[in-house]
CSV table of C-alpha atoms in Angstrom, one decimal:
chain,number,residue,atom,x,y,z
A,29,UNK,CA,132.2,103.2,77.2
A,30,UNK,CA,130.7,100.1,75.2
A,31,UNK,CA,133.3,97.7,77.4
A,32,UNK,CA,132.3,99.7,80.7
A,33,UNK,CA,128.6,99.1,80.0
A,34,UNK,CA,129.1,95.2,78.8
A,35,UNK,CA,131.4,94.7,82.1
A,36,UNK,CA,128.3,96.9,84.3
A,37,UNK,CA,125.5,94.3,83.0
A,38,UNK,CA,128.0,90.9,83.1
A,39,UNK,CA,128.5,92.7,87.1
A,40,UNK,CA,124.8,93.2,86.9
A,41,UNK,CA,123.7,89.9,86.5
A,42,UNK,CA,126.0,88.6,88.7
A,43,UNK,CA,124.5,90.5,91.3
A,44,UNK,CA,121.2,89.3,90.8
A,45,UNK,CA,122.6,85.7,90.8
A,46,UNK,CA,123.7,86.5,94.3
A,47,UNK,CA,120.4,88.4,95.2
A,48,UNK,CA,118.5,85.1,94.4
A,49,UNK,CA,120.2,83.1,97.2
A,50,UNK,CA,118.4,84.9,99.3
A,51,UNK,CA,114.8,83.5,97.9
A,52,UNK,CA,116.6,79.6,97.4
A,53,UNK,CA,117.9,79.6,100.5
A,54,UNK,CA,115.0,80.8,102.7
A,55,UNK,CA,113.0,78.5,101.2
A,56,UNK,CA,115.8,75.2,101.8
A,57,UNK,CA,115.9,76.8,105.7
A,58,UNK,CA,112.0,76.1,105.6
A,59,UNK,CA,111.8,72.8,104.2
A,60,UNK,CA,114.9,72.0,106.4
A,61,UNK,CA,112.1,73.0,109.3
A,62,UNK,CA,114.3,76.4,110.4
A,63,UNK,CA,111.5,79.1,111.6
A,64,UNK,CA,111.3,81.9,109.4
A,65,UNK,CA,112.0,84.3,112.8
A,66,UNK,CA,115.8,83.2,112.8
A,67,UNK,CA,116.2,83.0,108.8
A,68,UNK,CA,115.2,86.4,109.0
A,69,UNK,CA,117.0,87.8,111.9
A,70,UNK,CA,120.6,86.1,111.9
A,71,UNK,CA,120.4,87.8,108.4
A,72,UNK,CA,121.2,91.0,109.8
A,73,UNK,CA,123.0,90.0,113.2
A,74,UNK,CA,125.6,88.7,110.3
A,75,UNK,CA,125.7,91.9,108.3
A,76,UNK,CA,127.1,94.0,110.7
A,77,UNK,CA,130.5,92.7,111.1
A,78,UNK,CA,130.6,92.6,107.1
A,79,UNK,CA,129.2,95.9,106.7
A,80,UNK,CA,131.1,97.4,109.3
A,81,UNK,CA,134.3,96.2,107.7
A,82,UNK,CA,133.6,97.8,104.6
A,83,UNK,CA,133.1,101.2,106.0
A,84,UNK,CA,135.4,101.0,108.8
A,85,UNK,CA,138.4,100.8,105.1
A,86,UNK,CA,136.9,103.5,103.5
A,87,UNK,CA,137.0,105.2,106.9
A,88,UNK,CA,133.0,106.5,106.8
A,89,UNK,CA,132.0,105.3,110.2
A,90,UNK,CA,132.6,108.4,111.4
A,91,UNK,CA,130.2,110.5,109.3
A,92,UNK,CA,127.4,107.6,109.6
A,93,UNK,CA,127.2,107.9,113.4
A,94,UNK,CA,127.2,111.5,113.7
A,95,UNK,CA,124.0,111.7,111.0
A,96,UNK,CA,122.6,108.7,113.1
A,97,UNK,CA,122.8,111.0,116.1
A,98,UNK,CA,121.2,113.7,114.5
A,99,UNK,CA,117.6,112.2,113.3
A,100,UNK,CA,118.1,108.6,115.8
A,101,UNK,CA,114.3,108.0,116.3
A,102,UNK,CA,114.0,108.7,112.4
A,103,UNK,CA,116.7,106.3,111.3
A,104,UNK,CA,114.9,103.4,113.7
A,105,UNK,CA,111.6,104.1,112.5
A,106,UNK,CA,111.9,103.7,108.7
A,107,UNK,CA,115.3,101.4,109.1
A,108,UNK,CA,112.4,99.4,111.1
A,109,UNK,CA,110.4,99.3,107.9
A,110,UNK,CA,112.9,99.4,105.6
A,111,UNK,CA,114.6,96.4,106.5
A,112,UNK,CA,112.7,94.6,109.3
A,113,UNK,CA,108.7,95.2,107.8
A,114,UNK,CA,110.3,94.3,104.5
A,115,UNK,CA,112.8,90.8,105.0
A,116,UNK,CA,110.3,89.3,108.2
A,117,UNK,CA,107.1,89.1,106.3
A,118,UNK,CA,109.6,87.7,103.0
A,119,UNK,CA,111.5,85.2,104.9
A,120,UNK,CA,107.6,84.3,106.3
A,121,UNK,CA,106.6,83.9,103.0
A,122,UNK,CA,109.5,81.0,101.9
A,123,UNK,CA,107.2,78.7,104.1
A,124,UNK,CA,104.2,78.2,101.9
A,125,UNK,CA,105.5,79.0,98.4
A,126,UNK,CA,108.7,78.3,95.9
A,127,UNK,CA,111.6,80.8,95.7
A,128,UNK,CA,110.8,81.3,92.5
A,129,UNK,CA,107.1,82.0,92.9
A,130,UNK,CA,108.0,84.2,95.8
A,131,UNK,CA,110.9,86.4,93.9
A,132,UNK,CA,107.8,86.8,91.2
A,133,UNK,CA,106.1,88.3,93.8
A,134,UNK,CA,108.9,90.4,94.9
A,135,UNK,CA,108.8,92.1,91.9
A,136,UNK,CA,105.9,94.3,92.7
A,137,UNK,CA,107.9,96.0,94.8
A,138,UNK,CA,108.0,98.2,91.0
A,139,UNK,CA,104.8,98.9,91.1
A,140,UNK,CA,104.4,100.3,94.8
A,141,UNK,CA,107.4,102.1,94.2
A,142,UNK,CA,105.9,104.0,91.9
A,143,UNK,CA,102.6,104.0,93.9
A,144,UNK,CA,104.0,105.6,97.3
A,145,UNK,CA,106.3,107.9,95.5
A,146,UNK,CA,103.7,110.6,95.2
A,147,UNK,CA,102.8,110.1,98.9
A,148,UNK,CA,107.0,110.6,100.0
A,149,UNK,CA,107.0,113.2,97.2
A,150,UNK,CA,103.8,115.2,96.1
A,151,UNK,CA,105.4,117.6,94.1
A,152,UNK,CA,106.4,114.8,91.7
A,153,UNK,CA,103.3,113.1,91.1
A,154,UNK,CA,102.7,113.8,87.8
A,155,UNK,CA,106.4,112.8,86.7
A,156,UNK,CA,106.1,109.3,88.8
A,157,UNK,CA,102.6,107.9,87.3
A,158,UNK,CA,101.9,107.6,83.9
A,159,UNK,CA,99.8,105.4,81.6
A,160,UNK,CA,102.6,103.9,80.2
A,161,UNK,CA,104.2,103.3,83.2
A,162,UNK,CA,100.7,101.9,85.0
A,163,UNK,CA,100.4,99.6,82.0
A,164,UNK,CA,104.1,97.9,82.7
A,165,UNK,CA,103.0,97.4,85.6
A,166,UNK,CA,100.0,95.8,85.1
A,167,UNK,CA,101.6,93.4,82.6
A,168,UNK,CA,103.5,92.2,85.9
A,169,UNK,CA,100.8,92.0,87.5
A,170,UNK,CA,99.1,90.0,84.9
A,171,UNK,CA,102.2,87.7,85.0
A,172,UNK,CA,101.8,87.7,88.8
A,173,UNK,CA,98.4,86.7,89.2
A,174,UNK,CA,98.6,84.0,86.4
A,175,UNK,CA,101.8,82.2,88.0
A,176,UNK,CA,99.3,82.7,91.6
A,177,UNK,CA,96.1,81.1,89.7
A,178,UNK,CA,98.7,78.3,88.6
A,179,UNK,CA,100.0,77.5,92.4
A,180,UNK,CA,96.3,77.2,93.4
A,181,UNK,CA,96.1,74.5,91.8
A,182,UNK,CA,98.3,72.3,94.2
A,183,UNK,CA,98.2,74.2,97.3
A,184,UNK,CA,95.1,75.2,99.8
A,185,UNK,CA,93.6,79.2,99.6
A,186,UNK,CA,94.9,79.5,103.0
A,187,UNK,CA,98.7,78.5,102.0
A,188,UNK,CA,98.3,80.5,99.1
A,189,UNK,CA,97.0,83.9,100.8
A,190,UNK,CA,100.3,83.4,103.4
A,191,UNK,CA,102.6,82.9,100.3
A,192,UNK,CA,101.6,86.2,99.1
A,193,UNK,CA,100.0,88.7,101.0
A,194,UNK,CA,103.0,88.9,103.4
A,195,UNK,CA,105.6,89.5,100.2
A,196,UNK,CA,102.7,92.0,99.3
A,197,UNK,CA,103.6,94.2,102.5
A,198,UNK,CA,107.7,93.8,101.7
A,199,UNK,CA,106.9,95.2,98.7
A,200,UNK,CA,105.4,98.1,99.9
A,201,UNK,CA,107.9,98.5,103.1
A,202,UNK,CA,111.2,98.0,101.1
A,203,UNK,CA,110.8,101.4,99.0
A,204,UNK,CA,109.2,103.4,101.6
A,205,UNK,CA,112.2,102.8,103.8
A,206,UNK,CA,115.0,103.7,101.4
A,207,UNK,CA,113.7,105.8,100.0
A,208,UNK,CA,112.6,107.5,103.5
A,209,UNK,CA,116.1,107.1,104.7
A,210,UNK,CA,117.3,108.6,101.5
A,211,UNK,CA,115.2,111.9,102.5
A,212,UNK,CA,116.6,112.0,105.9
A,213,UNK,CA,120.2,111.5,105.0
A,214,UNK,CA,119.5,114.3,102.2
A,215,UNK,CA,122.9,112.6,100.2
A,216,UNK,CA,125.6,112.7,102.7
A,217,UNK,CA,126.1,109.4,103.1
A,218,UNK,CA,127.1,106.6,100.3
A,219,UNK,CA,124.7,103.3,99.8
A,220,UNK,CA,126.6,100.9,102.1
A,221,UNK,CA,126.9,103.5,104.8
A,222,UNK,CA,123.0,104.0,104.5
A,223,UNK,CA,122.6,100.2,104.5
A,224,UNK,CA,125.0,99.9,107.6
A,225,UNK,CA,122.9,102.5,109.4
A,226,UNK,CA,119.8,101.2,108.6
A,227,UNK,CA,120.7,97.6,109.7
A,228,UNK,CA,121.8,99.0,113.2
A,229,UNK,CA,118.5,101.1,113.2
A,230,UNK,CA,116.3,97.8,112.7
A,231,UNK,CA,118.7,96.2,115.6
A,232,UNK,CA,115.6,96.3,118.1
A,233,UNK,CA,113.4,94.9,116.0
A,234,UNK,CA,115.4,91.8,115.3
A,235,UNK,CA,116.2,91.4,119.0
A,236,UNK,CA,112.9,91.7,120.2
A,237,UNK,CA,111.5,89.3,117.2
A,238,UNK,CA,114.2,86.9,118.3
A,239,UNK,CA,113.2,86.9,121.7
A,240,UNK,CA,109.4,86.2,120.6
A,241,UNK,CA,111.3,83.7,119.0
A,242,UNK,CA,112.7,82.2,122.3
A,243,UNK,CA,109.7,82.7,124.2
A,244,UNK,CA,107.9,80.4,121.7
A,245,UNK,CA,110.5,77.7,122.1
A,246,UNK,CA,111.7,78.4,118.1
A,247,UNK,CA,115.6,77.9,118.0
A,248,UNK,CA,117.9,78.0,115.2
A,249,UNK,CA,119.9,74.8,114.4
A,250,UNK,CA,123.3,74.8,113.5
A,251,UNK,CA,122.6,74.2,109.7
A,252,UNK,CA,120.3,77.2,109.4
A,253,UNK,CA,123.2,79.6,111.2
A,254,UNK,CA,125.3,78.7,108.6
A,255,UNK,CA,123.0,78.7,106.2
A,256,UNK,CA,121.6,82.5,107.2
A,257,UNK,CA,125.6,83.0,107.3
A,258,UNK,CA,125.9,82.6,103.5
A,259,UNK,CA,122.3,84.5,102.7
A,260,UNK,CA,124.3,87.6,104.6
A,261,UNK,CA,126.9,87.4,102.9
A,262,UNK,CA,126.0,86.5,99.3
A,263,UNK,CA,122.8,88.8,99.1
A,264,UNK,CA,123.4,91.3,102.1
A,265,UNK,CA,127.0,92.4,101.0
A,266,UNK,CA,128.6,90.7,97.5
A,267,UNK,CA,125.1,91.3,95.5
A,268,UNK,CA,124.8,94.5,96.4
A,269,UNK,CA,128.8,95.5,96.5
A,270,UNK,CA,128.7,94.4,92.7
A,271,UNK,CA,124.8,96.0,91.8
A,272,UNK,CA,127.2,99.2,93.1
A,273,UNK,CA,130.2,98.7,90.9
A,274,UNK,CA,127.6,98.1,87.8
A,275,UNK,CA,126.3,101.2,88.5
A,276,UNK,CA,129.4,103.2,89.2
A,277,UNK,CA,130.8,102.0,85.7
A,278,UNK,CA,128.0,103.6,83.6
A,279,UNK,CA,126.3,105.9,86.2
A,280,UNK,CA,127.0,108.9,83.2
A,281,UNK,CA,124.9,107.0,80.6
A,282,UNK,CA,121.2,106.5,80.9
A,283,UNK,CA,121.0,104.1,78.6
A,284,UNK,CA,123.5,101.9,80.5
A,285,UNK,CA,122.2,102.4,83.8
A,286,UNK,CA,118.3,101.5,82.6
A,287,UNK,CA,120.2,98.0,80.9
A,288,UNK,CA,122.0,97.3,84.2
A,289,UNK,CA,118.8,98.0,86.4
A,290,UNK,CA,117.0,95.4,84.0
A,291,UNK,CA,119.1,92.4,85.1
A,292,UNK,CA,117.6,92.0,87.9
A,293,UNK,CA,114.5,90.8,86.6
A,294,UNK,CA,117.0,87.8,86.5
A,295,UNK,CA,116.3,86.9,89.6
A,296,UNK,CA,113.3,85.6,89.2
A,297,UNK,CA,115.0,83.1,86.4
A,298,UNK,CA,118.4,82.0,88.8
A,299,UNK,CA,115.7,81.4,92.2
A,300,UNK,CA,114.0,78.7,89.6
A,301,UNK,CA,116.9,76.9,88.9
A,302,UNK,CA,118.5,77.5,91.8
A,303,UNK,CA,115.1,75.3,93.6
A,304,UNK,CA,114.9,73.0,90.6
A,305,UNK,CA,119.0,71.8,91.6
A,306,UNK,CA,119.2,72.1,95.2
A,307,UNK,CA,115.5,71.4,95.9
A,308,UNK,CA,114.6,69.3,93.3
A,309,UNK,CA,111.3,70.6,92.6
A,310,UNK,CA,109.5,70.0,89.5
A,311,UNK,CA,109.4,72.0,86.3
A,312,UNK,CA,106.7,75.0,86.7
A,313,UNK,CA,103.8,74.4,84.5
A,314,UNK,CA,103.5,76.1,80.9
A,315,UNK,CA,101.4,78.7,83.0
A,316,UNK,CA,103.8,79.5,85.6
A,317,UNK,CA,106.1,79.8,82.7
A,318,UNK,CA,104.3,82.5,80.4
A,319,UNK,CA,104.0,84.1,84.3
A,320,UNK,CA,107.6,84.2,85.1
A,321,UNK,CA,107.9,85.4,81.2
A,322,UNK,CA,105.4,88.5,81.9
A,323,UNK,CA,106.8,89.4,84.9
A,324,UNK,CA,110.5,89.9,83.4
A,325,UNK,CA,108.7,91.6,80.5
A,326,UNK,CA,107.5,94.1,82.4
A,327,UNK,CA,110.1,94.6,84.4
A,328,UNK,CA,112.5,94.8,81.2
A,329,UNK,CA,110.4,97.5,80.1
A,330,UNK,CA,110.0,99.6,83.3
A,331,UNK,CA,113.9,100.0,83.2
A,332,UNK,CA,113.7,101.2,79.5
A,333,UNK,CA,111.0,103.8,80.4
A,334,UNK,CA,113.2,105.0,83.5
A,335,UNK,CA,115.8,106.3,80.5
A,336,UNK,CA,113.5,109.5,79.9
A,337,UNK,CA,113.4,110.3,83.4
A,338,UNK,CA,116.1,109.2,85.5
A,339,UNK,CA,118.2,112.5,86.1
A,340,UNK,CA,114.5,114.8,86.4
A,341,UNK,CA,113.6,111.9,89.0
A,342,UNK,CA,117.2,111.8,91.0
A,343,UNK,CA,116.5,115.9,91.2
A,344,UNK,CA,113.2,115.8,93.2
């Protein structure tokens, strides 16, 4: 078991090395001048033939288009927010702030987790907030608001307020999809069928954001095609293929799993250097730094709270 849970958190990191393309790359495709509309949608026009792959081999399509055609107006509704409320308003985002300021931000998404889960499930709202947990969170969101206080420096209100609020609502969106979805397909349908569902739910809402993106005169170039190419498939299938395999490894031992759910926190760290080599940027700022350090603090210690409670919460 000790060598499965060393390979899950080497697989784990990994995965969050992958994850963090996503942030380095959106914000390259905006300096580049690519409009967010297209780094966002030819994401997910270029995880369907990926996706599809993968479950057409393990021979699931089947099963994931008959649940589809029970609940259809359910899957496009919260697939909508899931996916398309949650990556537009990110990929928005990459245009007025770093990658690694912006995957800082992300990482709220713990906090209103925790936040809607009493809304999705009342029965379990005395399991799903806690003091303790409340003050991990607020630690991030110490380290959140110091690394913000720190950009303001260099960068108008008005940039500032469009770097953040609109990774504020992905944050919120992101969970409340899943975790939505997960309700509606009640367990009868594994992660990458759910996320192949879910991308063909959110299907109109790409098409009809890339036709306001037409109708504006806003067209991709052929760098940012490739470019959204590489986000799909290094974030949108081989991060989350290997977040899977981490999981499946030690998915018997709590312990593991919490370590393993920690590495991503890592994100934050790989966007940074990711933006410092290919973009160049400076070095953050010793307050940007005791941020970034807060934020992975808290996040570290959110995943080792989750020990106590991570087969009472999986039985909601």
């Amino acid at each position: 078991m000790k060598s499965n849970k060393s390979i899950a958190i080497l697989l784990g990191v990994l995965s969050a090395l992958f994850f963090a393309v996503t942030f380095v790359l959106n914000r390259l495709m905006s300096v580049d001048g690519g409009h967010w509309i297209w780094s966002a949608s030819l994401r997910f026009f270029w995880m369907i033939p990926f996706l599809l792959v993968l479950v057409l081999f393990r021979k699931n399509l089947k099963p994931l288009l008959i649940e589809m055609k029970k609940k259809p107006w359910q899957w496009m509704l919260w697939s909508t927010i899931g996916f398309g409320i949650f990556y537009a308003p990110l990929t928005f985002a990459a245009a007025y702030g770093p990658s690694w300021l912006v995957a800082s931000t992300w990482q709220i998404t713990i906090v209103a987790g925790m936040l809607i889960s009493p809304i999705i499930n009342k029965t379990s709202f005395k399991k799903n907030i806690s003091l303790q947990a409340l003050l991990f969170s607020l630690i991030i969101l110490l380290g959140i608001l110091i690394m913000q206080i720190s950009q303001a420096k260099s960068i108008s209100m008005n940039e500032l307020l469009l770097g953040t609020i609109p990774v504020l609502i992905a944050a919120f969106a992101y969970p409340l999809g899943n975790r939505k979805m997960m309700q509606v397909t009640n367990g009868k349908l594994n992660a990458i069928q759910r996320t192949l569902g879910m991308t063909l739910g959110s299907l109109p809402f790409w098409l009809l954001l890339s036709i306001f993106g037409v109708t504006i005169n806003k067209f991709p170039n052929e760098l940012q095609v490739y470019q959204t190419l590489i986000v799909a498939i290094c974030s949108g299938v081989i991060a989350t293929v290997l977040f899977f395999m981490a999981t499946d490894k030690v998915q018997k031992d709590e312990k593991a799993l919490a370590s393993v759910e920690a590495t991503q926190s890592a994100e934050v760290l790989f966007a940074l250097v990711g933006e410092i080599i290919i973009l160049k940027i400076h070095l953050p700022d010793i307050y940007s730094i005791i941020g970034i350090a807060l934020v992975i603090i808290g996040m570290l210690l959110h995943s080792f709270k989750k020990e106590k409670r991570t087969v009472s919460g999986l039985q909601d």
